[in-house]
Amino acid sequence: LQPPQNLESHPASIRARCLAALHESLLQRGISIPDRFCDGLTFVIMIDPVRLPSGGVVDRSVMERHLLYTEADPFTRQPMSLSDAVGEEALRGEIREFLREHGVEHGVEHGVEHG
């Protein structure tokens, strides 16, 4: 696999940076983020959590970016594609509610969502 020439401008990279900025903003406001809301690879808050075949949970944008480098589950190195990742809708709803409770505007949320 060859990652795109300009990986930093790839949509998955942009979303990952937005998630990191959101996470940092919450921490700077003194808001404690539950561990279950954090990506298993980047340890920043997720907006679109997906469960991988290994059982690990990551944000879809993080997995999209990872798959640009290698078509494998990052926790087990077993072959996989994005279609193998299963959306965690209940967790996604909990995260959305948490963000609403802490004053994160719906528009900001959509700025880092993936479809």
Short mmCIF file of C-alpha atoms in Angstrom, two decimals:
data_model
loop_
_atom_site.label_atom_id
_atom_site.label_comp_id
_atom_site.label_asym_id
_atom_site.label_seq_id
_atom_site.Cartn_x
_atom_site.Cartn_y
_atom_site.Cartn_z
CA LEU A 1 0.00 0.00 0.00
CA GLN A 2 1.14 3.49 -0.81
CA PRO A 3 -0.36 6.25 1.35
CA PRO A 4 -1.47 9.38 -0.53
CA GLN A 5 1.26 11.83 -1.51
CA ASN A 6 -0.10 14.50 0.81
CA LEU A 7 -1.41 12.47 3.74
CA GLU A 8 -1.95 15.53 5.95
CA SER A 9 -4.60 16.89 3.56
CA HIS A 10 -6.42 13.52 3.37
CA PRO A 11 -9.94 13.82 4.88
CA ALA A 12 -9.20 11.15 7.51
CA SER A 13 -6.12 13.10 8.65
CA ILE A 14 -8.11 16.31 8.89
CA ARG A 15 -10.82 14.60 10.97
CA ALA A 16 -8.20 13.05 13.25
CA ARG A 17 -6.69 16.50 13.89
CA CYS A 18 -10.16 17.89 14.64
CA LEU A 19 -10.75 15.11 17.17
CA ALA A 20 -7.42 15.86 18.85
CA ALA A 21 -8.31 19.57 19.03
CA LEU A 22 -11.74 18.77 20.48
CA HIS A 23 -10.14 16.48 23.08
CA GLU A 24 -7.60 19.14 24.07
CA SER A 25 -10.33 21.79 24.31
CA LEU A 26 -12.36 19.62 26.70
CA LEU A 27 -9.31 18.94 28.87
CA GLN A 28 -8.40 22.63 28.99
CA ARG A 29 -11.91 23.33 30.28
CA GLY A 30 -11.29 20.83 33.09
CA ILE A 31 -13.69 18.25 31.67
CA SER A 32 -12.80 14.66 32.44
CA ILE A 33 -13.41 12.42 29.43
CA PRO A 34 -14.47 8.85 30.26
CA ASP A 35 -11.93 6.30 29.01
CA ARG A 36 -14.63 4.40 27.10
CA PHE A 37 -15.14 7.52 24.95
CA CYS A 38 -11.47 7.55 23.90
CA ASP A 39 -9.94 5.90 20.85
CA GLY A 40 -7.95 2.76 21.62
CA LEU A 41 -5.02 3.91 19.47
CA THR A 42 -4.87 7.69 19.80
CA PHE A 43 -6.48 8.00 23.24
CA VAL A 44 -8.54 11.03 22.11
CA ILE A 45 -12.32 11.35 22.16
CA MET A 46 -14.20 9.57 19.39
CA ILE A 47 -17.15 10.87 17.39
CA ASP A 48 -17.79 7.80 15.23
CA PRO A 49 -16.62 4.74 17.21
CA VAL A 50 -16.25 1.42 15.40
CA ARG A 51 -15.44 -2.02 16.80
CA LEU A 52 -12.71 -3.91 14.98
CA PRO A 53 -12.60 -7.70 14.54
CA SER A 54 -10.10 -7.81 17.44
CA GLY A 55 -12.63 -6.14 19.73
CA GLY A 56 -10.70 -2.86 19.87
CA VAL A 57 -12.71 0.34 19.51
CA VAL A 58 -11.37 3.29 17.52
CA ASP A 59 -12.78 6.30 15.70
CA ARG A 60 -13.65 5.58 12.08
CA SER A 61 -11.31 8.37 10.89
CA VAL A 62 -8.38 6.82 12.75
CA MET A 63 -9.10 3.45 11.15
CA GLU A 64 -9.44 5.02 7.70
CA ARG A 65 -6.03 6.63 8.09
CA HIS A 66 -4.46 3.43 9.47
CA LEU A 67 -5.76 1.45 6.49
CA LEU A 68 -3.94 3.82 4.13
CA TYR A 69 -0.74 2.24 5.44
CA THR A 70 -1.69 -1.35 6.09
CA GLU A 71 -4.86 -3.38 5.57
CA ALA A 72 -4.67 -5.00 9.00
CA ASP A 73 -6.30 -4.69 12.39
CA PRO A 74 -3.91 -2.44 14.36
CA PHE A 75 -4.31 -4.54 17.51
CA THR A 76 -3.73 -8.01 16.01
CA ARG A 77 -2.23 -7.36 12.55
CA GLN A 78 -4.83 -9.71 11.07
CA PRO A 79 -6.01 -8.67 7.58
CA MET A 80 -9.06 -6.43 7.54
CA SER A 81 -10.80 -3.66 5.62
CA LEU A 82 -12.99 -0.80 6.79
CA SER A 83 -16.07 -2.87 5.98
CA ASP A 84 -15.01 -5.26 8.78
CA ALA A 85 -15.42 -2.46 11.35
CA VAL A 86 -18.84 -2.33 13.02
CA GLY A 87 -20.34 1.00 14.08
CA GLU A 88 -20.91 1.32 17.82
CA GLU A 89 -24.17 3.28 17.70
CA ALA A 90 -24.97 3.09 21.43
CA LEU A 91 -21.51 4.38 22.33
CA ARG A 92 -21.78 7.05 19.66
CA GLY A 93 -25.03 8.22 21.25
CA GLU A 94 -23.43 8.34 24.71
CA ILE A 95 -20.55 10.42 23.35
CA ARG A 96 -22.95 12.83 21.61
CA GLU A 97 -24.89 13.28 24.85
CA PHE A 98 -21.66 13.86 26.79
CA LEU A 99 -20.62 16.53 24.30
CA ARG A 100 -24.04 18.21 24.48
CA GLU A 101 -23.89 18.21 28.29
CA HIS A 102 -20.56 20.01 28.06
CA GLY A 103 -21.67 22.63 25.58
CA VAL A 104 -20.17 21.27 22.39
CA GLU A 105 -22.32 22.66 19.62
CA HIS A 106 -23.93 20.23 17.19
CA GLY A 107 -22.21 22.04 14.29
CA VAL A 108 -18.78 21.44 15.83
CA GLU A 109 -19.65 17.77 16.13
CA HIS A 110 -20.52 17.62 12.43
CA GLY A 111 -17.20 19.24 11.60
CA VAL A 112 -15.46 16.01 12.54
CA GLU A 113 -18.12 13.46 11.64
CA HIS A 114 -17.71 11.08 8.75
CA GLY A 115 -20.93 10.77 6.90
#
